[in-house]
PDB file of C-alpha atoms in Angstrom:
ATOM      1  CA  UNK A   1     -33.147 -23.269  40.575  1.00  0.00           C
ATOM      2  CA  UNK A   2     -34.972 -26.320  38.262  1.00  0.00           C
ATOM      3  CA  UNK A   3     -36.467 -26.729  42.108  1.00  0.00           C
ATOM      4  CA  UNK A   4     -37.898 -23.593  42.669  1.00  0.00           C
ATOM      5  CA  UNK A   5     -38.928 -23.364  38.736  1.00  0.00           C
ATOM      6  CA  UNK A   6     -40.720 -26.774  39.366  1.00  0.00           C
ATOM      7  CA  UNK A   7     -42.069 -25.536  42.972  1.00  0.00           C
ATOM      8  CA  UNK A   8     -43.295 -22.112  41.242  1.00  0.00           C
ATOM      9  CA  UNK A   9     -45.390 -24.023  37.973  1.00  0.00           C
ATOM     10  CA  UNK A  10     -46.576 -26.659  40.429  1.00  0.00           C
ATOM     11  CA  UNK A  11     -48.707 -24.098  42.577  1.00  0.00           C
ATOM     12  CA  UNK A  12     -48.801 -21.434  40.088  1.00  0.00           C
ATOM     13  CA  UNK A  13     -52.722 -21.193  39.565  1.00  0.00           C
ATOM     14  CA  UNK A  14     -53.258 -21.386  43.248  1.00  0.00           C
ATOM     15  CA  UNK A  15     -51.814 -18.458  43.608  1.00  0.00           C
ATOM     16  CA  UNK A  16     -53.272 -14.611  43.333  1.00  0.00           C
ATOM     17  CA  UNK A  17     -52.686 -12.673  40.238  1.00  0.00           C
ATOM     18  CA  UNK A  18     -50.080 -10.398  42.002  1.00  0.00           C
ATOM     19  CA  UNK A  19     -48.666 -13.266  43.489  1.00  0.00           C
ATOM     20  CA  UNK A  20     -48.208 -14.716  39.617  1.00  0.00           C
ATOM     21  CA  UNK A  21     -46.959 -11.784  38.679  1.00  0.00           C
ATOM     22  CA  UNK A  22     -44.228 -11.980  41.330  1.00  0.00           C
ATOM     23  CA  UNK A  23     -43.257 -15.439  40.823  1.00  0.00           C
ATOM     24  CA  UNK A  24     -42.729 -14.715  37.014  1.00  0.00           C
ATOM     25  CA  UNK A  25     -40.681 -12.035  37.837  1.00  0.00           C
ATOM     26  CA  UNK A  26     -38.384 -14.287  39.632  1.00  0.00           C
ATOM     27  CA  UNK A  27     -38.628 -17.462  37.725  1.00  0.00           C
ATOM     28  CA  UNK A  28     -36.887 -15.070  34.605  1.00  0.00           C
ATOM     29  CA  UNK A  29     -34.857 -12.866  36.979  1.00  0.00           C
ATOM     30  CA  UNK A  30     -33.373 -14.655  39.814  1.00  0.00           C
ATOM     31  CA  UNK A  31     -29.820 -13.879  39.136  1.00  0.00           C
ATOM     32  CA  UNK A  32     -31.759 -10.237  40.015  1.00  0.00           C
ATOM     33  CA  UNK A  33     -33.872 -11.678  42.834  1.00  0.00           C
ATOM     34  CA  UNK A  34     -30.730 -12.992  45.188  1.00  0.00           C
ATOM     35  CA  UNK A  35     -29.763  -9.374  46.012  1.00  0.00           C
ATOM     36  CA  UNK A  36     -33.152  -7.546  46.332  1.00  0.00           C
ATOM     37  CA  UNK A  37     -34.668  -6.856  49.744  1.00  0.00           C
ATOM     38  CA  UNK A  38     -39.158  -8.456  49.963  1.00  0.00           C
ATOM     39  CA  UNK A  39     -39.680  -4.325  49.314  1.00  0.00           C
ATOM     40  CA  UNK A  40     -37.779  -3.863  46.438  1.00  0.00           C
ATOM     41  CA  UNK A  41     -39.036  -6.829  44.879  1.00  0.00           C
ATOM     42  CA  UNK A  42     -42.458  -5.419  45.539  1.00  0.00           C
ATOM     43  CA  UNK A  43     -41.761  -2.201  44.245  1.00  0.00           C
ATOM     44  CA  UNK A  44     -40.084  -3.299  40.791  1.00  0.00           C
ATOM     45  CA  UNK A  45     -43.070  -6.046  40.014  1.00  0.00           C
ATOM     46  CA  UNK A  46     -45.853  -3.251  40.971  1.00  0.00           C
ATOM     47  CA  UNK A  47     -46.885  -5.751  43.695  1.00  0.00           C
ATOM     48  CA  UNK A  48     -45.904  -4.810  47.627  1.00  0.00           C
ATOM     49  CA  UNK A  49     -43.563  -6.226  50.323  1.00  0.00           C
ATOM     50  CA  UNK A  50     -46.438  -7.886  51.793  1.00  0.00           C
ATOM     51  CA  UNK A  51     -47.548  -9.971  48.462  1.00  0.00           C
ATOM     52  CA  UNK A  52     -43.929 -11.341  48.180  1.00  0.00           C
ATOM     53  CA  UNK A  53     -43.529 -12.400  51.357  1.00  0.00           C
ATOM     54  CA  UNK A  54     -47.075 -14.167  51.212  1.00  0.00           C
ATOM     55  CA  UNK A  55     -45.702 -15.397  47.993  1.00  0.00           C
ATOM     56  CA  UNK A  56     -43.250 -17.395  50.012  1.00  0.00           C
ATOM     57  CA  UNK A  57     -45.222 -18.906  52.036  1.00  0.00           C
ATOM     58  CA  UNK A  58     -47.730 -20.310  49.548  1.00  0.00           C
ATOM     59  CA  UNK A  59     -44.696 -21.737  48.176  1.00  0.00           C
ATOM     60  CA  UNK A  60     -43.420 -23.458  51.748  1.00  0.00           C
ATOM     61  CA  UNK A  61     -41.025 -21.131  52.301  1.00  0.00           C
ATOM     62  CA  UNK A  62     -40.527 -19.478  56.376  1.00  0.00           C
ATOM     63  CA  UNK A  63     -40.229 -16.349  54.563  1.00  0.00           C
ATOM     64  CA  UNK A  64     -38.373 -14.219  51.929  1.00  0.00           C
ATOM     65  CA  UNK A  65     -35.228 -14.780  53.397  1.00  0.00           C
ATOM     66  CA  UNK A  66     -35.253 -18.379  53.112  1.00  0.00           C
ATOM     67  CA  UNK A  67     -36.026 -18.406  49.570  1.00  0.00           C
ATOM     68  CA  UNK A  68     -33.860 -15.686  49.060  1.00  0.00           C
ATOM     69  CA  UNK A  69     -31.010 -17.888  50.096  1.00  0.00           C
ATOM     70  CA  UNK A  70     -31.744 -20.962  48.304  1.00  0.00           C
ATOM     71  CA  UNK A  71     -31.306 -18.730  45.150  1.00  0.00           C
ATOM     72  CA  UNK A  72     -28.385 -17.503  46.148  1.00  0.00           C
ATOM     73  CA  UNK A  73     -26.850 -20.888  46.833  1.00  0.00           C
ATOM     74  CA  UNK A  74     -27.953 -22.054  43.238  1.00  0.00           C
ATOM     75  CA  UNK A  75     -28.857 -20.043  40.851  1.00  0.00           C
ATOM     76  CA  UNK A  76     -25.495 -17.294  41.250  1.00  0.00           C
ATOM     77  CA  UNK A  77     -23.077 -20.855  41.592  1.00  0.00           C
ATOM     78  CA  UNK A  78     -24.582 -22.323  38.278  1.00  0.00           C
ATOM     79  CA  UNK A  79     -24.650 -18.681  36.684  1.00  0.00           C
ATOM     80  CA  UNK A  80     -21.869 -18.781  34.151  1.00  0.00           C
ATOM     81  CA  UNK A  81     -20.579 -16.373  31.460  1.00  0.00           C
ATOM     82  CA  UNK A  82     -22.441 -16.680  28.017  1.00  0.00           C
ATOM     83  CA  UNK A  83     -20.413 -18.268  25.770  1.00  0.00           C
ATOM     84  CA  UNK A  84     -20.997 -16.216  22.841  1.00  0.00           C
ATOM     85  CA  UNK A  85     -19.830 -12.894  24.353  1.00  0.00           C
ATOM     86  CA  UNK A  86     -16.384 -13.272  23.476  1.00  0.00           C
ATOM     87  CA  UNK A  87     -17.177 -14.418  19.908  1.00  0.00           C
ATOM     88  CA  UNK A  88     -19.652 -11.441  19.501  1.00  0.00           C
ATOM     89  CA  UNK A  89     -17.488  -9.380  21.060  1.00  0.00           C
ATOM     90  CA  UNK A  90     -14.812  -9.857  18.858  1.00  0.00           C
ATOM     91  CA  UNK A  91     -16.643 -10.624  15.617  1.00  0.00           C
ATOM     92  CA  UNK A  92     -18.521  -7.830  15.783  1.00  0.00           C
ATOM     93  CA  UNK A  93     -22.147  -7.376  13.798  1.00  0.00           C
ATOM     94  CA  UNK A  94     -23.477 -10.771  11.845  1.00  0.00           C
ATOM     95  CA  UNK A  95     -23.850  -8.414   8.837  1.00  0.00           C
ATOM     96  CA  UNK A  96     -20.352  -8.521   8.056  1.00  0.00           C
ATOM     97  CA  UNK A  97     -21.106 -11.175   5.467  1.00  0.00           C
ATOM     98  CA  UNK A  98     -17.683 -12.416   5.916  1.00  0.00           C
ATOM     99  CA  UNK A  99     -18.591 -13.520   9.018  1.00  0.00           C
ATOM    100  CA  UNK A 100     -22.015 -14.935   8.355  1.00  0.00           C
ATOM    101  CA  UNK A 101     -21.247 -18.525   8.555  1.00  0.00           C
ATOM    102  CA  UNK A 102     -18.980 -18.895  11.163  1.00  0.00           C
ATOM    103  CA  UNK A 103     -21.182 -16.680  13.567  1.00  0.00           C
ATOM    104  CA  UNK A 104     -24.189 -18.603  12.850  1.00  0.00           C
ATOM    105  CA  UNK A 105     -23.049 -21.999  13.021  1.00  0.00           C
ATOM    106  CA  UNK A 106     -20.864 -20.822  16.449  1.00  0.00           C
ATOM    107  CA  UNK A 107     -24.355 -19.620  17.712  1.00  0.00           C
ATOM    108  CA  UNK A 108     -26.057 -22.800  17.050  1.00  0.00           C
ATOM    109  CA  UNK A 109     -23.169 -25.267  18.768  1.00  0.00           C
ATOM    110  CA  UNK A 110     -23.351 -22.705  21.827  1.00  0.00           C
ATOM    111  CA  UNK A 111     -26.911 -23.385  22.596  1.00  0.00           C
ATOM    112  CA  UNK A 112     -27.213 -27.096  21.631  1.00  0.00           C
ATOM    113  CA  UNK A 113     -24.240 -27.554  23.825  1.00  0.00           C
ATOM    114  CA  UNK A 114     -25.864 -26.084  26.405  1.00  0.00           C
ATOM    115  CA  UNK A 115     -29.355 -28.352  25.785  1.00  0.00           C
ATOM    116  CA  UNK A 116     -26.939 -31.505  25.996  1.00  0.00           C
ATOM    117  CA  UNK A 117     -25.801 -29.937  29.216  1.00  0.00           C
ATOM    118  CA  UNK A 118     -29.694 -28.857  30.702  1.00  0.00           C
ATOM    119  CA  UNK A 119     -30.940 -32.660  29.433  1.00  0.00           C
ATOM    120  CA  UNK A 120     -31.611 -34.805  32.690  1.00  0.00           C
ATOM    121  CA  UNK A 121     -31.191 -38.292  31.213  1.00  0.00           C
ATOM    122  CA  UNK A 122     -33.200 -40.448  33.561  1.00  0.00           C
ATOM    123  CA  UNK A 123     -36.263 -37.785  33.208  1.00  0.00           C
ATOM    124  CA  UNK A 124     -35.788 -37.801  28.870  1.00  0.00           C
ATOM    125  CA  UNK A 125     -36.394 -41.838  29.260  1.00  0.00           C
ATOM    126  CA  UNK A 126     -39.513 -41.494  31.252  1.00  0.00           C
ATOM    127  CA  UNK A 127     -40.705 -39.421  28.801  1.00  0.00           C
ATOM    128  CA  UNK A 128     -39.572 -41.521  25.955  1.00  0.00           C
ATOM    129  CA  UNK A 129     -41.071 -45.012  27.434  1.00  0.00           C
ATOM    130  CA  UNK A 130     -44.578 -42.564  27.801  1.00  0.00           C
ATOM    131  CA  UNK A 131     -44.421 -41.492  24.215  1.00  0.00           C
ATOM    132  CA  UNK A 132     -43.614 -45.236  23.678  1.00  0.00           C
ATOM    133  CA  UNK A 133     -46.498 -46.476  26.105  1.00  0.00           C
ATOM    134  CA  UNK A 134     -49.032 -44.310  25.367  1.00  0.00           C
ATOM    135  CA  UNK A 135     -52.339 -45.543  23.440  1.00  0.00           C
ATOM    136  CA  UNK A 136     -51.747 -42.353  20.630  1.00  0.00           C
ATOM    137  CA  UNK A 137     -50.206 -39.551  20.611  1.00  0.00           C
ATOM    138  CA  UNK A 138     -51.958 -35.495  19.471  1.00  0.00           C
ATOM    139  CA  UNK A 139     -49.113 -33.525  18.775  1.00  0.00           C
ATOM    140  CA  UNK A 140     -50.363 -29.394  18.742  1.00  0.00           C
ATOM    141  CA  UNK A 141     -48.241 -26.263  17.615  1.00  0.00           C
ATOM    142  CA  UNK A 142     -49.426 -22.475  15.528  1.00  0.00           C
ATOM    143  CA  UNK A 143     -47.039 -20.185  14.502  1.00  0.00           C
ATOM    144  CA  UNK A 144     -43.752 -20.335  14.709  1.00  0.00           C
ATOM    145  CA  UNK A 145     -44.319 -24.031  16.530  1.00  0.00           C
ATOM    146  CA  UNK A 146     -45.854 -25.352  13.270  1.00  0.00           C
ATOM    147  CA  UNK A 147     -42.544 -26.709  11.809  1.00  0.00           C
ATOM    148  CA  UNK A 148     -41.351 -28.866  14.146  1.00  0.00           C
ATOM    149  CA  UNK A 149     -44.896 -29.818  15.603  1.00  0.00           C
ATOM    150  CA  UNK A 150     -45.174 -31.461  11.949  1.00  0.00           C
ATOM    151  CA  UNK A 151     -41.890 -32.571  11.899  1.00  0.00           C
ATOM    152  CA  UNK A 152     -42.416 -34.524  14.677  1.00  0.00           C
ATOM    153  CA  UNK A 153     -45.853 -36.329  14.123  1.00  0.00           C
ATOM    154  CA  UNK A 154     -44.139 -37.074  10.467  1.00  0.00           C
ATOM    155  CA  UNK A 155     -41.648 -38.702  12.205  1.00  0.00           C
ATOM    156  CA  UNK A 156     -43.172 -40.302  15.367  1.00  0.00           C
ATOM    157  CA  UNK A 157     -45.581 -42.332  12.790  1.00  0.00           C
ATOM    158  CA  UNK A 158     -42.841 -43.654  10.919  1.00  0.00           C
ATOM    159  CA  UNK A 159     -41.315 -45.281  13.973  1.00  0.00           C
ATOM    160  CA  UNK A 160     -43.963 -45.877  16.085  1.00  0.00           C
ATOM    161  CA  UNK A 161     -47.410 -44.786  14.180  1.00  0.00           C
ATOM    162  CA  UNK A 162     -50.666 -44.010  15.886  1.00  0.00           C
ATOM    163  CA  UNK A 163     -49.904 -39.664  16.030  1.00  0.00           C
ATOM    164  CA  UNK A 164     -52.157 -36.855  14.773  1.00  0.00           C
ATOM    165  CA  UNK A 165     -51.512 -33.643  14.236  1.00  0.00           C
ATOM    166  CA  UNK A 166     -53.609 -30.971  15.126  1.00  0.00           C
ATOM    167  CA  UNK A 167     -54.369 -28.393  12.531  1.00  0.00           C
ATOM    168  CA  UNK A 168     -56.802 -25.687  13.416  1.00  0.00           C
ATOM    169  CA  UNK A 169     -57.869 -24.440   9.857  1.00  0.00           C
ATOM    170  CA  UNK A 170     -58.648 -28.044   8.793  1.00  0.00           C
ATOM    171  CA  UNK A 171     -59.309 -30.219  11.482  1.00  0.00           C
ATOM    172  CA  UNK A 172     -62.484 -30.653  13.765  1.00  0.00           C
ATOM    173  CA  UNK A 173     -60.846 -29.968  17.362  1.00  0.00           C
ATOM    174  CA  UNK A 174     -64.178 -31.468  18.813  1.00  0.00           C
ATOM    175  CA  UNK A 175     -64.020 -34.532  16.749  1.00  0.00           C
ATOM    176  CA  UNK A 176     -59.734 -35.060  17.867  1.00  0.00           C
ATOM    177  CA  UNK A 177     -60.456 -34.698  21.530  1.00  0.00           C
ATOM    178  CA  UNK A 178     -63.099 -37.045  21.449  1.00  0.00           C
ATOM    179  CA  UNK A 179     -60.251 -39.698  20.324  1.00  0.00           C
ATOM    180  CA  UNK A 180     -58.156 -38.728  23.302  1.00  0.00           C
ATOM    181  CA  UNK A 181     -58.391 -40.878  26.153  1.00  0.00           C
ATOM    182  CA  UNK A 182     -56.344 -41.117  29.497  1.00  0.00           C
ATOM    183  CA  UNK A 183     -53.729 -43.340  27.593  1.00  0.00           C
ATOM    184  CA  UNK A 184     -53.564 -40.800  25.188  1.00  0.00           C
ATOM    185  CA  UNK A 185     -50.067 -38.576  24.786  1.00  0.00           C
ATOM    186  CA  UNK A 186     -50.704 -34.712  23.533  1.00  0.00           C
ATOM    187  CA  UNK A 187     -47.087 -33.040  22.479  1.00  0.00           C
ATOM    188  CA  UNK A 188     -47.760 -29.253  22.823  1.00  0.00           C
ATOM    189  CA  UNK A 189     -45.355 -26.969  21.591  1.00  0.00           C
ATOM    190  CA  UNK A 190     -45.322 -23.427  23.203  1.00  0.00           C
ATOM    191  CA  UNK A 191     -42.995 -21.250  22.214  1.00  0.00           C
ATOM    192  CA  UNK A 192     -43.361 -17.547  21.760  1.00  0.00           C
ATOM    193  CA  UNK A 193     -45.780 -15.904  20.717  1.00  0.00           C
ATOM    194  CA  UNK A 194     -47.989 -18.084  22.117  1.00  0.00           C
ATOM    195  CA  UNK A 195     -51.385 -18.896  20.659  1.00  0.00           C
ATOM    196  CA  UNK A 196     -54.670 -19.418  22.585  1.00  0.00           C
ATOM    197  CA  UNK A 197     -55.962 -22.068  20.450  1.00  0.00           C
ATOM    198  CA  UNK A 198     -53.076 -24.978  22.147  1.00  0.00           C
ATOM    199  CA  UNK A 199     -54.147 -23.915  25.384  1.00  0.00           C
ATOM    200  CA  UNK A 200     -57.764 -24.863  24.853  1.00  0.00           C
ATOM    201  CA  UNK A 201     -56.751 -28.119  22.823  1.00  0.00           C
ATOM    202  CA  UNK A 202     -54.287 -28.675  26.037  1.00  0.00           C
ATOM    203  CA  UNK A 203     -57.011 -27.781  28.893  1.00  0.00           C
ATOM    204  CA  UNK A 204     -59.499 -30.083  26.739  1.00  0.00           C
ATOM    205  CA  UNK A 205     -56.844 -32.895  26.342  1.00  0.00           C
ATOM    206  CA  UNK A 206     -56.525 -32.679  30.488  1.00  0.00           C
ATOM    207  CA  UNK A 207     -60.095 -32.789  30.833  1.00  0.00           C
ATOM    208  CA  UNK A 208     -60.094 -35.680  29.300  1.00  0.00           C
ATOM    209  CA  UNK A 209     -57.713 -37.442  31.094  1.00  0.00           C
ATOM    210  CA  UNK A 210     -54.269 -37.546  29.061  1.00  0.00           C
ATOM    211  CA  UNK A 211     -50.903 -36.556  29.832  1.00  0.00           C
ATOM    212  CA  UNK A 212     -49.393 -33.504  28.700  1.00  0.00           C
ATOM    213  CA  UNK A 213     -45.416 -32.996  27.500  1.00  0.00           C
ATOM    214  CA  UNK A 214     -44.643 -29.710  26.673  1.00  0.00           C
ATOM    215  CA  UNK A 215     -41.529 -28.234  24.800  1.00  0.00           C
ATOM    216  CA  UNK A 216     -41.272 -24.670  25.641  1.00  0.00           C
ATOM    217  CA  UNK A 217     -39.144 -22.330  26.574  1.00  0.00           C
ATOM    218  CA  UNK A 218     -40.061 -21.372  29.949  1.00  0.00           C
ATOM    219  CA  UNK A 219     -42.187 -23.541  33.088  1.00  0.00           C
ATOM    220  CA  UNK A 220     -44.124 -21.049  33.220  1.00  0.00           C
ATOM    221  CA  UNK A 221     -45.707 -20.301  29.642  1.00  0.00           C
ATOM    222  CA  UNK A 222     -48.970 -21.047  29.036  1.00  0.00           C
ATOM    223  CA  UNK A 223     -49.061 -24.873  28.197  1.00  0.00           C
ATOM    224  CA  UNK A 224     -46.201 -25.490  30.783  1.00  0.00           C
ATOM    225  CA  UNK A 225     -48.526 -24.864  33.794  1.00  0.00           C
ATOM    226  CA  UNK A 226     -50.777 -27.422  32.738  1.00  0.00           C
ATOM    227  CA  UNK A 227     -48.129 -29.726  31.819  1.00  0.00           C
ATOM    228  CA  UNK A 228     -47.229 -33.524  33.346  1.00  0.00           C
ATOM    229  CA  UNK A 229     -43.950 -33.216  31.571  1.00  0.00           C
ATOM    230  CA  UNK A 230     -42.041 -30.373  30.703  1.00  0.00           C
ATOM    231  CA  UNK A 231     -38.751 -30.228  27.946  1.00  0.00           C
ATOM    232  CA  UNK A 232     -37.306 -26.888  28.184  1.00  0.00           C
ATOM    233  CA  UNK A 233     -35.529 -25.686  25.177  1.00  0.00           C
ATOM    234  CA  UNK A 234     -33.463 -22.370  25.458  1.00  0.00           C
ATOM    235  CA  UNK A 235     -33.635 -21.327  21.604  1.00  0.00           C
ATOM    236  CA  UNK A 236     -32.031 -17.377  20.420  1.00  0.00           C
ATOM    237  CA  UNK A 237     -34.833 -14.911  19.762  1.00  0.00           C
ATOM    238  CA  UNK A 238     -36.815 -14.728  17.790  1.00  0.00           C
ATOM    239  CA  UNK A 239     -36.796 -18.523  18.316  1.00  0.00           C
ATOM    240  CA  UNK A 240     -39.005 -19.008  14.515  1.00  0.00           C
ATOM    241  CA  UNK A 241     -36.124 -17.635  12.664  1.00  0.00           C
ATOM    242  CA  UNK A 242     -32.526 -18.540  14.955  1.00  0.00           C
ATOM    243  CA  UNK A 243     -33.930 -21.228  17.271  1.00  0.00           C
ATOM    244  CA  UNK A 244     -35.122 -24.437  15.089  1.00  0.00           C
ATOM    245  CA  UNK A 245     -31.782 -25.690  14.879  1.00  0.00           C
ATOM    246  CA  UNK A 246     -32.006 -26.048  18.358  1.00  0.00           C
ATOM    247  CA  UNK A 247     -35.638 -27.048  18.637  1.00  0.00           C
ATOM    248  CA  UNK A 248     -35.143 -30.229  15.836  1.00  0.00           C
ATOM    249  CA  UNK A 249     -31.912 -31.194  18.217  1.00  0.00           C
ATOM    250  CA  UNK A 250     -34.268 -31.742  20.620  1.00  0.00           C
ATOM    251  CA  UNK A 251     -37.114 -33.575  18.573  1.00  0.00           C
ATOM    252  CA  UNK A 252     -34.191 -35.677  17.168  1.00  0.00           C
ATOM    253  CA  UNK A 253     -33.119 -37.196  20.257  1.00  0.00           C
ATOM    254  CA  UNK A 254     -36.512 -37.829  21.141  1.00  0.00           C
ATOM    255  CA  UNK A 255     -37.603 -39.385  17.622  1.00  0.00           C
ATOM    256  CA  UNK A 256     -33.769 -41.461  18.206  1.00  0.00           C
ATOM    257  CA  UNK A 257     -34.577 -42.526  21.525  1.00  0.00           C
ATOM    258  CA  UNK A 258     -38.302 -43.776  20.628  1.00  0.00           C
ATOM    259  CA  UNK A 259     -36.293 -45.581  18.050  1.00  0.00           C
ATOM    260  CA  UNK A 260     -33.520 -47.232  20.484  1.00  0.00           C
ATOM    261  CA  UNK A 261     -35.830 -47.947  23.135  1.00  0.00           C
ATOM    262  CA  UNK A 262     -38.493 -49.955  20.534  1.00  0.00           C
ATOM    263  CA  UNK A 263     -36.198 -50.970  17.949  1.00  0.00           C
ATOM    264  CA  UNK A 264     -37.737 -54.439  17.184  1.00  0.00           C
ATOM    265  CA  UNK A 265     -40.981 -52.801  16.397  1.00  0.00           C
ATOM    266  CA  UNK A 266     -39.895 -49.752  14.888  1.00  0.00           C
ATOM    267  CA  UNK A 267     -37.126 -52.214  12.216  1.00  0.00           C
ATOM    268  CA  UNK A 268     -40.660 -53.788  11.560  1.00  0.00           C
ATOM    269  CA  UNK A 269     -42.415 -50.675  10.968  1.00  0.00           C
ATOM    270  CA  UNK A 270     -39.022 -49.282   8.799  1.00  0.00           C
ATOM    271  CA  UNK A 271     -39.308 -52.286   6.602  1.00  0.00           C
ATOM    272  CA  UNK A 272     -43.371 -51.856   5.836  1.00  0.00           C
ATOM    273  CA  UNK A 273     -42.891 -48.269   5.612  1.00  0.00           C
ATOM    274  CA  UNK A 274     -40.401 -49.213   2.660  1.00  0.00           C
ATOM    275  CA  UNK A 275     -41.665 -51.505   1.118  1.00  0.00           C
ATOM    276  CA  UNK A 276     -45.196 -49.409   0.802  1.00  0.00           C
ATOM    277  CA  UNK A 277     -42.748 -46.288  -0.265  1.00  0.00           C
ATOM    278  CA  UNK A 278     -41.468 -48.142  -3.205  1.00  0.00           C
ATOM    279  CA  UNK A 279     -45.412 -48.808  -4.343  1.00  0.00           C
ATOM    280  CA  UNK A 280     -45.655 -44.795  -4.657  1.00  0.00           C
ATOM    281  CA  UNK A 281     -42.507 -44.271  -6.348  1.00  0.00           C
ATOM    282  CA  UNK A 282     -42.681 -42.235  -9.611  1.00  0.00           C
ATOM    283  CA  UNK A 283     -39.331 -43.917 -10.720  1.00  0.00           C
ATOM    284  CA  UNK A 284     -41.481 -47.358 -10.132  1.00  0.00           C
ATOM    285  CA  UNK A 285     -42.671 -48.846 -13.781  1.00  0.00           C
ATOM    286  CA  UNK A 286     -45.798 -51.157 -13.793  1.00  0.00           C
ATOM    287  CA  UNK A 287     -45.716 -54.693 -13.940  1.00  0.00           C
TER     288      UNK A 287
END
């Protein structure tokens, strides 16, 4: 399925509006998809038989069989029971408070267990030794994004400096793009609800020539179309209020694997950063 996901964002704006609105539909529904006939797929997306079928073949496909059956050879053989229906089964409601803790800390093992299990580790280090590589680095996220989009330009500076984070009521987004360059890095978060304003910092960035990584939960949300690199985090909804656990997971390995892959530079940068700390300490009397 990752190959139809991938095949789906890489032609997704060449395709027609009801031909988007089709490939959506299966991109977040083919468990759904591998047992519905090109009409009925038509019919349920508000599209027709004919706009699925020409679907497939803007996507290389003979027809709507043959991309019917490479979902049914993948996506219903990696389908597998949630984890957490037992628990929740048996558990019950969260708001048994007797229950709070171990339901919430069951919920958050269940889905970074399954981001260990999604993480391709060959693609992570390609994206580490471009974070690495790259001349500086824009990191971008509103809303509920804003935490770990800060989080993560905090950290990326102590290890490996050179990042900027975009804020939209302070900063000049003219002046920011006009630092980015085509060894520049921008880190867009896009997670729901999306926000307009890092799609035009990401379409500007592109413009411009630099590579894109988003986190987000889906290939096809609004940043991940326009994306070079794409880390897919599957977070609980609403993802602002159950999913950062699982988000920072995710940033940590990064952050950790920026710091393994450069660790003579970034013990360097540890031991300045310290040293400078110490000047601003409050528990630091005056010579």
């Amino acid at each position: 399925m990752k190959q139809l996901k991938e095949r789906i964002r890489i032609n997704f704006e060449q395709l027609t509006k009801r031909q988007q609105i089709v490939a959506k539909y299966i991109s977040d529904n083919s468990d759904k998809v591998a047992f519905y006939t090109a009409k009925e797929l038509g019919d349920i997306t508000n599209t027709s038989e004919s706009t699925v079928i020409r679907f497939c073949y803007n996507l290389g496909f003979s027809g709507y069989s043959d991309l019917q059956k490479l979902i049914q050879d993948t996506v219903l053989s990696e389908k597998q029971k949630d984890p957490l229906e037992n628990y929740l089964n048996s558990t019950g409601s969260i708001v048994e408070s007797n229950h709070l803790v171990e339901h919430t800390l069951t919920e958050d093992i269940s889905y970074i267990s399954k981001l260990s299990s999604s993480i391709n580790e060959e693609y992570l280090q390609s994206i580490i030794n471009k974070i690495i590589d790259s001349e500086n680095r824009f990191v971008v996220g509103f809303r509920s994004s804003h935490a770990p989009a800060s989080w993560l330009t905090f950290s990326l500076n102590v290890v490996i400096g050179k990042t900027q984070m975009y804020r939209g009521d302070t900063d000049d987004a003219i002046y920011l793009i006009s630092q980015i360059t085509y060894k520049s890095l921008v880190i867009a978060f896009s997670l729901p609800r999306y926000t307009q304003e890092t799609v035009t910092f990401v379409k500007a960035a592109k413009k411009k020539g630099a590579t894109i990584l988003a986190i987000t939960d889906n290939e096809l949300s609004p940043v991940g179309i326009h994306a070079d690199y794409i880390l897919k985090v599957e977070t609980p909804s609403p993802s602002a209020l159950k999913g950062m656990p699982i988000i920072f997971s995710l940033l940590n390995i990064l952050v950790n694997g920026v710091a393994v892959t450069g660790w003579e530079e970034v013990q360097k940068r540890l031991e300045e950063y310290e040293n400078i700390s110490q000047d601003f300490s409050p528990f630091v009397k005056p010579d």
